Amino acid sequence: GLFIVALARPQRGLVFTRVRTEGIALEMVVDVSGSMRALDFQIAGKRLDRLEVVKNVFRSFVLGGDALKGRPNDLVGVVAFGGFPTSFCPLTLDHKALAEVLATLRIPEEIYDAQGRILNEQEFATAIGDAIALGTARLRDSKAKAKVMILLTDGESNAGQLDPQEGARVAAALG
């Protein structure tokens, strides 16, 4: 019987290890306006629109890859904007879930009325100031030592309540 127990090699683990690291809070503010449809990038022989390129770089930056180490200890959130900003993901350490949310970001499709007019034209504009303000609000309550907002856009602000400089002043005032 002792020989059989010895062959089973019973083990007992008593050591608990807790690794504590402090990261920063990153709010990624991503442009999904109509201009992000432009097919002016080519990766591995495939033409990609600007949004797909941003999503690829975002994924590599957060998860690692393409010579980037990733951000495993940082809280990362996503705000997407065109004419209106929307919080897509709160600050999280679950970066795989964040990547799944990122994959759902889309440039809106046009909605037409019976006369052929675009009903959701405002969604294709670029409200950078409003997006900065929402990103700031998402970062405000974070307990992280450093809070960073990364704005990923291709254009000028042409919509929204705040201009980008006002949004930046609000962000600076809140740290």
C-alpha atoms as a PDB file:
ATOM      1  CA  GLY A   1       0.000   0.000   0.000  1.00  0.00           C
ATOM      2  CA  LEU A   2       2.851   2.380   0.824  1.00  0.00           C
ATOM      3  CA  PHE A   3       4.433   1.634  -2.543  1.00  0.00           C
ATOM      4  CA  ILE A   4       1.215   2.649  -4.343  1.00  0.00           C
ATOM      5  CA  VAL A   5       1.005   5.876  -2.312  1.00  0.00           C
ATOM      6  CA  ALA A   6       4.650   6.610  -3.140  1.00  0.00           C
ATOM      7  CA  LEU A   7       3.969   6.103  -6.863  1.00  0.00           C
ATOM      8  CA  ALA A   8       1.060   8.605  -6.650  1.00  0.00           C
ATOM      9  CA  ARG A   9       3.521  11.245  -5.396  1.00  0.00           C
ATOM     10  CA  PRO A  10       1.117  13.105  -3.117  1.00  0.00           C
ATOM     11  CA  GLN A  11       1.945  16.792  -2.680  1.00  0.00           C
ATOM     12  CA  ARG A  12       0.747  19.525  -0.412  1.00  0.00           C
ATOM     13  CA  GLY A  13       0.925  23.177  -1.391  1.00  0.00           C
ATOM     14  CA  LEU A  14       1.081  25.576   1.516  1.00  0.00           C
ATOM     15  CA  VAL A  15       2.735  28.624  -0.007  1.00  0.00           C
ATOM     16  CA  PHE A  16       0.554  31.524  -1.151  1.00  0.00           C
ATOM     17  CA  THR A  17       2.142  34.221  -3.235  1.00  0.00           C
ATOM     18  CA  ARG A  18       0.515  37.565  -3.847  1.00  0.00           C
ATOM     19  CA  VAL A  19       2.039  39.882  -6.375  1.00  0.00           C
ATOM     20  CA  ARG A  20       1.024  43.481  -5.898  1.00  0.00           C
ATOM     21  CA  THR A  21       1.752  45.965  -8.628  1.00  0.00           C
ATOM     22  CA  GLU A  22       0.438  49.427  -9.207  1.00  0.00           C
ATOM     23  CA  GLY A  23      -0.576  50.425 -12.677  1.00  0.00           C
ATOM     24  CA  ILE A  24      -2.081  53.509 -14.146  1.00  0.00           C
ATOM     25  CA  ALA A  25      -5.583  54.251 -15.390  1.00  0.00           C
ATOM     26  CA  LEU A  26      -5.804  54.615 -19.182  1.00  0.00           C
ATOM     27  CA  GLU A  27      -8.901  55.861 -20.963  1.00  0.00           C
ATOM     28  CA  MET A  28      -8.706  55.164 -24.683  1.00  0.00           C
ATOM     29  CA  VAL A  29     -10.888  57.652 -26.584  1.00  0.00           C
ATOM     30  CA  VAL A  30     -11.521  56.241 -30.082  1.00  0.00           C
ATOM     31  CA  ASP A  31     -12.956  58.113 -33.071  1.00  0.00           C
ATOM     32  CA  VAL A  32     -15.679  56.186 -34.940  1.00  0.00           C
ATOM     33  CA  SER A  33     -16.790  59.104 -37.140  1.00  0.00           C
ATOM     34  CA  GLY A  34     -17.439  58.737 -40.854  1.00  0.00           C
ATOM     35  CA  SER A  35     -13.914  59.806 -41.837  1.00  0.00           C
ATOM     36  CA  MET A  36     -12.540  56.670 -40.142  1.00  0.00           C
ATOM     37  CA  ARG A  37     -13.887  54.670 -43.124  1.00  0.00           C
ATOM     38  CA  ALA A  38     -11.058  55.873 -45.358  1.00  0.00           C
ATOM     39  CA  LEU A  39      -9.108  52.910 -46.762  1.00  0.00           C
ATOM     40  CA  ASP A  40      -5.692  54.528 -46.678  1.00  0.00           C
ATOM     41  CA  PHE A  41      -3.731  51.806 -44.860  1.00  0.00           C
ATOM     42  CA  GLN A  42      -2.434  48.477 -46.066  1.00  0.00           C
ATOM     43  CA  ILE A  43      -1.276  45.735 -43.701  1.00  0.00           C
ATOM     44  CA  ALA A  44      -0.040  42.365 -44.953  1.00  0.00           C
ATOM     45  CA  GLY A  45      -1.379  43.164 -48.435  1.00  0.00           C
ATOM     46  CA  LYS A  46      -4.890  43.908 -47.159  1.00  0.00           C
ATOM     47  CA  ARG A  47      -6.458  47.371 -47.351  1.00  0.00           C
ATOM     48  CA  LEU A  48      -7.881  48.440 -43.996  1.00  0.00           C
ATOM     49  CA  ASP A  49      -9.913  51.419 -42.917  1.00  0.00           C
ATOM     50  CA  ARG A  50      -8.563  53.779 -40.270  1.00  0.00           C
ATOM     51  CA  LEU A  51     -10.741  52.333 -37.510  1.00  0.00           C
ATOM     52  CA  GLU A  52      -9.453  48.778 -38.083  1.00  0.00           C
ATOM     53  CA  VAL A  53      -5.866  50.041 -37.941  1.00  0.00           C
ATOM     54  CA  VAL A  54      -6.597  51.898 -34.683  1.00  0.00           C
ATOM     55  CA  LYS A  55      -8.190  48.760 -33.232  1.00  0.00           C
ATOM     56  CA  ASN A  56      -5.139  46.670 -34.206  1.00  0.00           C
ATOM     57  CA  VAL A  57      -2.724  49.146 -32.604  1.00  0.00           C
ATOM     58  CA  PHE A  58      -4.957  49.453 -29.527  1.00  0.00           C
ATOM     59  CA  ARG A  59      -5.054  45.658 -29.140  1.00  0.00           C
ATOM     60  CA  SER A  60      -1.244  45.391 -29.438  1.00  0.00           C
ATOM     61  CA  PHE A  61      -0.731  48.271 -27.004  1.00  0.00           C
ATOM     62  CA  VAL A  62      -2.983  46.766 -24.325  1.00  0.00           C
ATOM     63  CA  LEU A  63      -2.487  43.001 -24.817  1.00  0.00           C
ATOM     64  CA  GLY A  64       1.054  43.090 -26.191  1.00  0.00           C
ATOM     65  CA  GLY A  65       2.418  42.108 -29.574  1.00  0.00           C
ATOM     66  CA  ASP A  66       4.205  43.774 -32.484  1.00  0.00           C
ATOM     67  CA  ALA A  67       7.190  44.456 -30.168  1.00  0.00           C
ATOM     68  CA  LEU A  68       4.901  45.974 -27.509  1.00  0.00           C
ATOM     69  CA  LYS A  69       4.862  44.435 -24.029  1.00  0.00           C
ATOM     70  CA  GLY A  70       1.234  45.228 -23.242  1.00  0.00           C
ATOM     71  CA  ARG A  71      -0.300  46.879 -20.176  1.00  0.00           C
ATOM     72  CA  PRO A  72      -1.078  43.939 -17.828  1.00  0.00           C
ATOM     73  CA  ASN A  73      -1.130  46.030 -14.644  1.00  0.00           C
ATOM     74  CA  ASP A  74      -3.054  49.015 -15.970  1.00  0.00           C
ATOM     75  CA  LEU A  75      -6.755  49.753 -15.798  1.00  0.00           C
ATOM     76  CA  VAL A  76      -7.975  50.449 -19.331  1.00  0.00           C
ATOM     77  CA  GLY A  77     -11.330  51.800 -20.473  1.00  0.00           C
ATOM     78  CA  VAL A  78     -12.851  52.785 -23.825  1.00  0.00           C
ATOM     79  CA  VAL A  79     -14.874  55.783 -24.924  1.00  0.00           C
ATOM     80  CA  ALA A  80     -15.941  55.848 -28.582  1.00  0.00           C
ATOM     81  CA  PHE A  81     -17.185  58.955 -30.317  1.00  0.00           C
ATOM     82  CA  GLY A  82     -18.412  60.388 -33.560  1.00  0.00           C
ATOM     83  CA  GLY A  83     -20.898  63.189 -33.149  1.00  0.00           C
ATOM     84  CA  PHE A  84     -21.671  61.890 -29.637  1.00  0.00           C
ATOM     85  CA  PRO A  85     -19.360  60.164 -27.142  1.00  0.00           C
ATOM     86  CA  THR A  86     -20.337  56.826 -25.592  1.00  0.00           C
ATOM     87  CA  SER A  87     -18.609  54.874 -22.839  1.00  0.00           C
ATOM     88  CA  PHE A  88     -18.075  51.374 -24.207  1.00  0.00           C
ATOM     89  CA  CYS A  89     -16.070  49.857 -21.370  1.00  0.00           C
ATOM     90  CA  PRO A  90     -15.322  51.110 -17.847  1.00  0.00           C
ATOM     91  CA  LEU A  91     -11.791  50.945 -16.492  1.00  0.00           C
ATOM     92  CA  THR A  92     -10.890  47.265 -16.181  1.00  0.00           C
ATOM     93  CA  LEU A  93      -7.990  44.879 -15.701  1.00  0.00           C
ATOM     94  CA  ASP A  94      -9.833  42.254 -17.784  1.00  0.00           C
ATOM     95  CA  HIS A  95      -8.056  43.087 -21.017  1.00  0.00           C
ATOM     96  CA  LYS A  96      -9.378  40.060 -22.898  1.00  0.00           C
ATOM     97  CA  ALA A  97     -12.930  41.266 -22.282  1.00  0.00           C
ATOM     98  CA  LEU A  98     -11.779  44.738 -23.314  1.00  0.00           C
ATOM     99  CA  ALA A  99     -10.479  43.306 -26.602  1.00  0.00           C
ATOM    100  CA  GLU A 100     -13.885  41.729 -27.215  1.00  0.00           C
ATOM    101  CA  VAL A 101     -15.582  45.078 -26.595  1.00  0.00           C
ATOM    102  CA  LEU A 102     -13.069  46.743 -28.909  1.00  0.00           C
ATOM    103  CA  ALA A 103     -13.982  44.295 -31.674  1.00  0.00           C
ATOM    104  CA  THR A 104     -17.584  45.543 -31.514  1.00  0.00           C
ATOM    105  CA  LEU A 105     -16.672  49.178 -32.259  1.00  0.00           C
ATOM    106  CA  ARG A 106     -18.177  50.141 -35.604  1.00  0.00           C
ATOM    107  CA  ILE A 107     -18.636  53.219 -37.710  1.00  0.00           C
ATOM    108  CA  PRO A 108     -22.393  53.821 -37.825  1.00  0.00           C
ATOM    109  CA  GLU A 109     -24.360  53.039 -40.954  1.00  0.00           C
ATOM    110  CA  GLU A 110     -26.444  55.706 -42.617  1.00  0.00           C
ATOM    111  CA  ILE A 111     -30.183  55.670 -41.909  1.00  0.00           C
ATOM    112  CA  TYR A 112     -32.292  57.184 -44.677  1.00  0.00           C
ATOM    113  CA  ASP A 113     -35.843  58.521 -44.674  1.00  0.00           C
ATOM    114  CA  ALA A 114     -38.360  58.031 -47.506  1.00  0.00           C
ATOM    115  CA  GLN A 115     -36.959  61.067 -49.372  1.00  0.00           C
ATOM    116  CA  GLY A 116     -33.400  59.693 -49.252  1.00  0.00           C
ATOM    117  CA  ARG A 117     -32.133  62.126 -46.601  1.00  0.00           C
ATOM    118  CA  ILE A 118     -29.693  60.848 -43.984  1.00  0.00           C
ATOM    119  CA  LEU A 119     -31.408  60.902 -40.593  1.00  0.00           C
ATOM    120  CA  ASN A 120     -28.338  60.224 -38.456  1.00  0.00           C
ATOM    121  CA  GLU A 121     -25.914  62.617 -40.130  1.00  0.00           C
ATOM    122  CA  GLN A 122     -24.706  63.978 -36.771  1.00  0.00           C
ATOM    123  CA  GLU A 123     -23.262  60.537 -35.879  1.00  0.00           C
ATOM    124  CA  PHE A 124     -20.655  60.947 -38.642  1.00  0.00           C
ATOM    125  CA  ALA A 125     -19.279  64.209 -37.206  1.00  0.00           C
ATOM    126  CA  THR A 126     -16.329  64.481 -34.796  1.00  0.00           C
ATOM    127  CA  ALA A 127     -17.018  65.770 -31.262  1.00  0.00           C
ATOM    128  CA  ILE A 128     -13.534  65.653 -29.763  1.00  0.00           C
ATOM    129  CA  GLY A 129     -14.210  68.067 -26.879  1.00  0.00           C
ATOM    130  CA  ASP A 130     -17.253  66.114 -25.697  1.00  0.00           C
ATOM    131  CA  ALA A 131     -15.274  62.863 -25.946  1.00  0.00           C
ATOM    132  CA  ILE A 132     -12.465  64.306 -23.826  1.00  0.00           C
ATOM    133  CA  ALA A 133     -15.025  65.418 -21.229  1.00  0.00           C
ATOM    134  CA  LEU A 134     -16.579  61.929 -21.052  1.00  0.00           C
ATOM    135  CA  GLY A 135     -13.129  60.302 -20.857  1.00  0.00           C
ATOM    136  CA  THR A 136     -12.279  62.659 -18.002  1.00  0.00           C
ATOM    137  CA  ALA A 137     -15.478  61.726 -16.177  1.00  0.00           C
ATOM    138  CA  ARG A 138     -14.609  58.029 -16.543  1.00  0.00           C
ATOM    139  CA  LEU A 139     -11.121  58.615 -15.077  1.00  0.00           C
ATOM    140  CA  ARG A 140     -12.159  61.014 -12.310  1.00  0.00           C
ATOM    141  CA  ASP A 141     -13.023  58.435  -9.638  1.00  0.00           C
ATOM    142  CA  SER A 142     -10.097  56.105 -10.304  1.00  0.00           C
ATOM    143  CA  LYS A 143      -7.754  55.533  -7.355  1.00  0.00           C
ATOM    144  CA  ALA A 144      -4.759  55.004  -9.672  1.00  0.00           C
ATOM    145  CA  LYS A 145      -1.722  57.195  -9.022  1.00  0.00           C
ATOM    146  CA  ALA A 146      -1.598  58.333 -12.635  1.00  0.00           C
ATOM    147  CA  LYS A 147      -4.478  58.883 -15.036  1.00  0.00           C
ATOM    148  CA  VAL A 148      -3.899  59.077 -18.778  1.00  0.00           C
ATOM    149  CA  MET A 149      -6.240  59.678 -21.680  1.00  0.00           C
ATOM    150  CA  ILE A 150      -5.162  58.624 -25.174  1.00  0.00           C
ATOM    151  CA  LEU A 151      -7.111  60.267 -27.992  1.00  0.00           C
ATOM    152  CA  LEU A 152      -7.193  58.220 -31.209  1.00  0.00           C
ATOM    153  CA  THR A 153      -8.652  60.369 -33.985  1.00  0.00           C
ATOM    154  CA  ASP A 154      -7.979  61.394 -37.565  1.00  0.00           C
ATOM    155  CA  GLY A 155      -9.725  64.703 -37.752  1.00  0.00           C
ATOM    156  CA  GLU A 156     -10.726  68.054 -36.470  1.00  0.00           C
ATOM    157  CA  SER A 157     -13.572  68.616 -34.087  1.00  0.00           C
ATOM    158  CA  ASN A 158     -16.666  69.759 -35.982  1.00  0.00           C
ATOM    159  CA  ALA A 159     -19.469  68.918 -33.537  1.00  0.00           C
ATOM    160  CA  GLY A 160     -20.357  68.784 -29.870  1.00  0.00           C
ATOM    161  CA  GLN A 161     -20.893  71.180 -26.981  1.00  0.00           C
ATOM    162  CA  LEU A 162     -17.211  71.612 -26.027  1.00  0.00           C
ATOM    163  CA  ASP A 163     -14.280  72.402 -28.245  1.00  0.00           C
ATOM    164  CA  PRO A 164     -11.171  70.242 -27.653  1.00  0.00           C
ATOM    165  CA  GLN A 165      -9.315  72.990 -25.774  1.00  0.00           C
ATOM    166  CA  GLU A 166     -12.206  73.377 -23.321  1.00  0.00           C
ATOM    167  CA  GLY A 167     -12.308  69.602 -22.842  1.00  0.00           C
ATOM    168  CA  ALA A 168      -8.552  69.594 -22.204  1.00  0.00           C
ATOM    169  CA  ARG A 169      -8.917  72.378 -19.626  1.00  0.00           C
ATOM    170  CA  VAL A 170     -11.621  70.369 -17.825  1.00  0.00           C
ATOM    171  CA  ALA A 171      -9.338  67.308 -17.838  1.00  0.00           C
ATOM    172  CA  ALA A 172      -6.401  69.322 -16.515  1.00  0.00           C
ATOM    173  CA  ALA A 173      -8.533  70.880 -13.772  1.00  0.00           C
ATOM    174  CA  LEU A 174      -9.565  67.408 -12.576  1.00  0.00           C
ATOM    175  CA  GLY A 175      -6.011  66.110 -12.674  1.00  0.00           C
END
